[in-house]
Amino acid sequence: MNKAFAARIYSEYSLTCSPTLLYVRSVVKRLGARRPVVRDRRMIPAKAIGGSMLSAATVRLVGAVLLAAVPAGCAAAQHPAAPARSTSTAPARPPATVTRIAPLPVRTVENSQPTSPEKCPAIDPAAPTPPGNPLVTCDVARTTRYTLGPETLRLELIHVAAPTPLTADFYEVNLTLDPASATAWAAFTTAHLHGHFAFLRDDLVLEAPLIEDPVTSGRIALTTQTLQAAEQLARLAGRPA
């Protein structure tokens, strides 16, 4: 193995494959030290490696194999495997819990008159009056006494807004109906113009409006004169089911 062959290995890979190159150079050097001697057209090895006799062709073959192996070693050294990407994902968040609002009963007002709190009948929210029975009760402020007929509707609410001021003396609480109740309330108000009806919660009258026009907006507005009373209306109307 001549010096030009060894120099080729060194010049091509000395810049990028130092560990591999050092090993190849050491092998080439050892092989080069064992050049065979040609006598009488026969190849007689001068030395043996590990008991094996190496011919010139074997030396060149081994050198060629090492030369071919160096690029592979370099490629492995120059292009390390990309780190494995994590396949783990963040745990899915549970869906937000939607609190269902209790249905809002509607009854016909048969009679109403001013009263005082001590004249209002006692009520038990845990034992409401059956829907098919008449009801005598008062409003939330206990200033008006009502005689009511059986329930005519139960409206499903999807939202109760916080009170908003209408004027210096009035506040409004808006109730939003679900689509089915919005349709039913529009049909009911259309069929009962100028009727007198009451919205109730726990057998107390939240408000008892007169129907002057069909209500097709899908909303009901409750009004009262103080912010404190409006907040109480919103809390009662929005009570969870």
mmCIF file of N, CA and C in Angstrom, residues 108-169:
data_model
loop_
_atom_site.group_PDB
_atom_site.id
_atom_site.type_symbol
_atom_site.label_atom_id
_atom_site.label_comp_id
_atom_site.label_asym_id
_atom_site.label_seq_id
_atom_site.Cartn_x
_atom_site.Cartn_y
_atom_site.Cartn_z
ATOM 1 N N THR A 108 -102.916 33.226 35.242
ATOM 2 C CA THR A 108 -103.861 34.308 34.967
ATOM 3 C C THR A 108 -104.181 35.053 36.271
ATOM 4 N N VAL A 109 -104.175 36.394 36.186
ATOM 5 C CA VAL A 109 -104.542 37.217 37.357
ATOM 6 C C VAL A 109 -106.062 37.410 37.352
ATOM 7 N N GLU A 110 -106.718 36.912 38.371
ATOM 8 C CA GLU A 110 -108.168 37.077 38.487
ATOM 9 C C GLU A 110 -108.537 38.286 39.336
ATOM 10 N N ASN A 111 -107.663 38.631 40.271
ATOM 11 C CA ASN A 111 -107.934 39.789 41.121
ATOM 12 C C ASN A 111 -106.619 40.235 41.764
ATOM 13 N N SER A 112 -106.492 41.549 41.987
ATOM 14 C CA SER A 112 -105.325 42.081 42.695
ATOM 15 C C SER A 112 -105.740 43.307 43.496
ATOM 16 N N GLN A 113 -105.128 43.499 44.647
ATOM 17 C CA GLN A 113 -105.434 44.654 45.492
ATOM 18 C C GLN A 113 -104.251 44.954 46.397
ATOM 19 N N PRO A 114 -104.094 46.233 46.797
ATOM 20 C CA PRO A 114 -103.001 46.584 47.702
ATOM 21 C C PRO A 114 -103.173 45.887 49.046
ATOM 22 N N THR A 115 -102.051 45.605 49.684
ATOM 23 C CA THR A 115 -102.088 44.939 50.984
ATOM 24 C C THR A 115 -100.842 45.315 51.777
ATOM 25 N N SER A 116 -100.713 44.730 52.934
ATOM 26 C CA SER A 116 -99.534 44.924 53.784
ATOM 27 C C SER A 116 -98.898 43.563 54.038
ATOM 28 N N PRO A 117 -97.621 43.515 54.388
ATOM 29 C CA PRO A 117 -96.944 42.221 54.552
ATOM 30 C C PRO A 117 -97.642 41.265 55.499
ATOM 31 N N GLU A 118 -98.220 41.786 56.609
ATOM 32 C CA GLU A 118 -98.848 40.883 57.579
ATOM 33 C C GLU A 118 -100.116 40.233 57.045
ATOM 34 N N LYS A 119 -100.700 40.777 55.974
ATOM 35 C CA LYS A 119 -101.921 40.209 55.400
ATOM 36 C C LYS A 119 -101.638 39.225 54.263
ATOM 37 N N CYS A 120 -100.383 39.080 53.930
ATOM 38 C CA CYS A 120 -100.023 38.133 52.864
ATOM 39 C C CYS A 120 -100.030 36.714 53.420
ATOM 40 N N PRO A 121 -100.571 35.772 52.666
ATOM 41 C CA PRO A 121 -100.585 34.381 53.144
ATOM 42 C C PRO A 121 -99.165 33.807 53.199
ATOM 43 N N ALA A 122 -98.973 32.892 54.134
ATOM 44 C CA ALA A 122 -97.672 32.230 54.239
ATOM 45 C C ALA A 122 -97.471 31.292 53.042
ATOM 46 N N ILE A 123 -96.255 31.187 52.598
ATOM 47 C CA ILE A 123 -95.915 30.291 51.479
ATOM 48 C C ILE A 123 -94.765 29.388 51.916
ATOM 49 N N ASP A 124 -94.668 28.238 51.263
ATOM 50 C CA ASP A 124 -93.592 27.286 51.532
ATOM 51 C C ASP A 124 -92.924 26.937 50.208
ATOM 52 N N PRO A 125 -91.742 27.500 49.950
ATOM 53 C CA PRO A 125 -91.064 27.219 48.673
ATOM 54 C C PRO A 125 -90.789 25.741 48.460
ATOM 55 N N ALA A 126 -90.648 24.986 49.563
ATOM 56 C CA ALA A 126 -90.386 23.555 49.422
ATOM 57 C C ALA A 126 -91.643 22.763 49.043
ATOM 58 N N ALA A 127 -92.826 23.385 49.185
ATOM 59 C CA ALA A 127 -94.084 22.711 48.838
ATOM 60 C C ALA A 127 -94.952 23.662 48.026
ATOM 61 N N PRO A 128 -94.580 23.916 46.750
ATOM 62 C CA PRO A 128 -95.341 24.868 45.943
ATOM 63 C C PRO A 128 -96.752 24.365 45.642
ATOM 64 N N THR A 129 -97.619 25.313 45.333
ATOM 65 C CA THR A 129 -99.005 24.973 44.987
ATOM 66 C C THR A 129 -99.022 24.176 43.686
ATOM 67 N N PRO A 130 -99.779 23.092 43.583
ATOM 68 C CA PRO A 130 -99.853 22.324 42.340
ATOM 69 C C PRO A 130 -100.260 23.209 41.162
ATOM 70 N N PRO A 131 -99.732 22.964 39.990
ATOM 71 C CA PRO A 131 -100.011 23.827 38.827
ATOM 72 C C PRO A 131 -101.484 23.951 38.482
ATOM 73 N N GLY A 132 -102.264 22.925 38.732
ATOM 74 C CA GLY A 132 -103.685 22.966 38.361
ATOM 75 C C GLY A 132 -104.577 23.628 39.392
ATOM 76 N N ASN A 133 -104.016 24.036 40.534
ATOM 77 C CA ASN A 133 -104.832 24.656 41.587
ATOM 78 C C ASN A 133 -104.747 26.175 41.528
ATOM 79 N N PRO A 134 -105.814 26.899 41.944
ATOM 80 C CA PRO A 134 -105.722 28.357 42.085
ATOM 81 C C PRO A 134 -104.728 28.705 43.198
ATOM 82 N N LEU A 135 -104.319 29.958 43.221
ATOM 83 C CA LEU A 135 -103.315 30.380 44.203
ATOM 84 C C LEU A 135 -103.621 31.791 44.685
ATOM 85 N N VAL A 136 -103.568 31.984 45.991
ATOM 86 C CA VAL A 136 -103.657 33.319 46.577
ATOM 87 C C VAL A 136 -102.287 33.623 47.181
ATOM 88 N N THR A 137 -101.683 34.691 46.745
ATOM 89 C CA THR A 137 -100.331 35.017 47.185
ATOM 90 C C THR A 137 -100.086 36.514 47.055
ATOM 91 N N CYS A 138 -98.861 36.929 47.327
ATOM 92 C CA CYS A 138 -98.478 38.342 47.201
ATOM 93 C C CYS A 138 -97.277 38.472 46.275
ATOM 94 N N ASP A 139 -96.928 39.704 45.977
ATOM 95 C CA ASP A 139 -95.719 39.948 45.198
ATOM 96 C C ASP A 139 -94.499 39.839 46.120
ATOM 97 N N VAL A 140 -93.308 39.967 45.536
ATOM 98 C CA VAL A 140 -92.069 39.825 46.306
ATOM 99 C C VAL A 140 -91.973 40.889 47.394
ATOM 100 N N ALA A 141 -92.403 42.115 47.087
ATOM 101 C CA ALA A 141 -92.343 43.208 48.067
ATOM 102 C C ALA A 141 -93.451 43.125 49.102
ATOM 103 N N ARG A 142 -94.421 42.229 48.892
ATOM 104 C CA ARG A 142 -95.561 42.041 49.802
ATOM 105 C C ARG A 142 -96.382 43.336 49.973
ATOM 106 N N THR A 143 -96.600 43.974 48.823
ATOM 107 C CA THR A 143 -97.433 45.180 48.839
ATOM 108 C C THR A 143 -98.734 44.993 48.055
ATOM 109 N N THR A 144 -98.851 43.873 47.323
ATOM 110 C CA THR A 144 -100.052 43.597 46.524
ATOM 111 C C THR A 144 -100.450 42.140 46.718
ATOM 112 N N ARG A 145 -101.741 41.916 46.886
ATOM 113 C CA ARG A 145 -102.280 40.557 47.063
ATOM 114 C C ARG A 145 -102.948 40.137 45.756
ATOM 115 N N TYR A 146 -102.676 38.903 45.317
ATOM 116 C CA TYR A 146 -103.196 38.413 44.037
ATOM 117 C C TYR A 146 -104.000 37.125 44.248
ATOM 118 N N THR A 147 -105.090 37.054 43.473
ATOM 119 C CA THR A 147 -105.804 35.785 43.328
ATOM 120 C C THR A 147 -105.537 35.301 41.904
ATOM 121 N N LEU A 148 -104.945 34.140 41.798
ATOM 122 C CA LEU A 148 -104.468 33.656 40.487
ATOM 123 C C LEU A 148 -105.169 32.360 40.099
ATOM 124 N N GLY A 149 -105.364 32.172 38.799
ATOM 125 C CA GLY A 149 -105.909 30.925 38.279
ATOM 126 C C GLY A 149 -104.804 29.880 38.133
ATOM 127 N N PRO A 150 -105.145 28.705 37.598
ATOM 128 C CA PRO A 150 -104.142 27.649 37.375
ATOM 129 C C PRO A 150 -103.049 28.111 36.398
ATOM 130 N N GLU A 151 -101.966 27.385 36.390
ATOM 131 C CA GLU A 151 -100.870 27.718 35.462
ATOM 132 C C GLU A 151 -101.345 27.572 34.022
ATOM 133 N N THR A 152 -100.950 28.521 33.196
ATOM 134 C CA THR A 152 -101.253 28.455 31.763
ATOM 135 C C THR A 152 -100.018 28.109 30.932
ATOM 136 N N LEU A 153 -98.847 28.441 31.448
ATOM 137 C CA LEU A 153 -97.583 28.166 30.739
ATOM 138 C C LEU A 153 -96.465 27.958 31.747
ATOM 139 N N ARG A 154 -95.415 27.277 31.296
ATOM 140 C CA ARG A 154 -94.137 27.245 32.015
ATOM 141 C C ARG A 154 -93.059 27.579 30.985
ATOM 142 N N LEU A 155 -92.379 28.681 31.210
ATOM 143 C CA LEU A 155 -91.392 29.170 30.245
ATOM 144 C C LEU A 155 -89.983 28.756 30.663
ATOM 145 N N GLU A 156 -89.224 28.254 29.697
ATOM 146 C CA GLU A 156 -87.831 27.867 29.931
ATOM 147 C C GLU A 156 -86.919 29.062 29.637
ATOM 148 N N LEU A 157 -86.069 29.392 30.608
ATOM 149 C CA LEU A 157 -85.140 30.512 30.467
ATOM 150 C C LEU A 157 -83.724 30.002 30.206
ATOM 151 N N ILE A 158 -82.994 30.725 29.365
ATOM 152 C CA ILE A 158 -81.589 30.372 29.126
ATOM 153 C C ILE A 158 -80.643 31.443 29.666
ATOM 154 N N HIS A 159 -81.203 32.605 30.041
ATOM 155 C CA HIS A 159 -80.327 33.652 30.592
ATOM 156 C C HIS A 159 -81.170 34.686 31.336
ATOM 157 N N VAL A 160 -80.601 35.150 32.462
ATOM 158 C CA VAL A 160 -81.194 36.256 33.221
ATOM 159 C C VAL A 160 -80.114 37.317 33.350
ATOM 160 N N ALA A 161 -80.368 38.490 32.770
ATOM 161 C CA ALA A 161 -79.353 39.549 32.753
ATOM 162 C C ALA A 161 -79.328 40.290 34.083
ATOM 163 N N ALA A 162 -78.217 40.932 34.351
ATOM 164 C CA ALA A 162 -78.112 41.783 35.541
ATOM 165 C C ALA A 162 -78.996 43.016 35.358
ATOM 166 N N PRO A 163 -79.453 43.620 36.437
ATOM 167 C CA PRO A 163 -80.325 44.808 36.318
ATOM 168 C C PRO A 163 -79.627 45.955 35.603
ATOM 169 N N THR A 164 -80.410 46.667 34.800
ATOM 170 C CA THR A 164 -79.911 47.863 34.122
ATOM 171 C C THR A 164 -80.867 49.022 34.408
ATOM 172 N N PRO A 165 -80.353 50.242 34.585
ATOM 173 C CA PRO A 165 -81.250 51.374 34.874
ATOM 174 C C PRO A 165 -82.004 51.813 33.627
ATOM 175 N N LEU A 166 -83.294 52.047 33.779
ATOM 176 C CA LEU A 166 -84.104 52.610 32.701
ATOM 177 C C LEU A 166 -84.170 54.132 32.824
ATOM 178 N N THR A 167 -84.504 54.582 34.015
ATOM 179 C CA THR A 167 -84.552 56.018 34.338
ATOM 180 C C THR A 167 -83.969 56.166 35.744
ATOM 181 N N ALA A 168 -84.075 57.332 36.285
ATOM 182 C CA ALA A 168 -83.576 57.549 37.641
ATOM 183 C C ALA A 168 -84.377 56.771 38.666
ATOM 184 N N ASP A 169 -85.616 56.394 38.304
ATOM 185 C CA ASP A 169 -86.495 55.742 39.277
ATOM 186 C C ASP A 169 -86.834 54.289 38.959
#
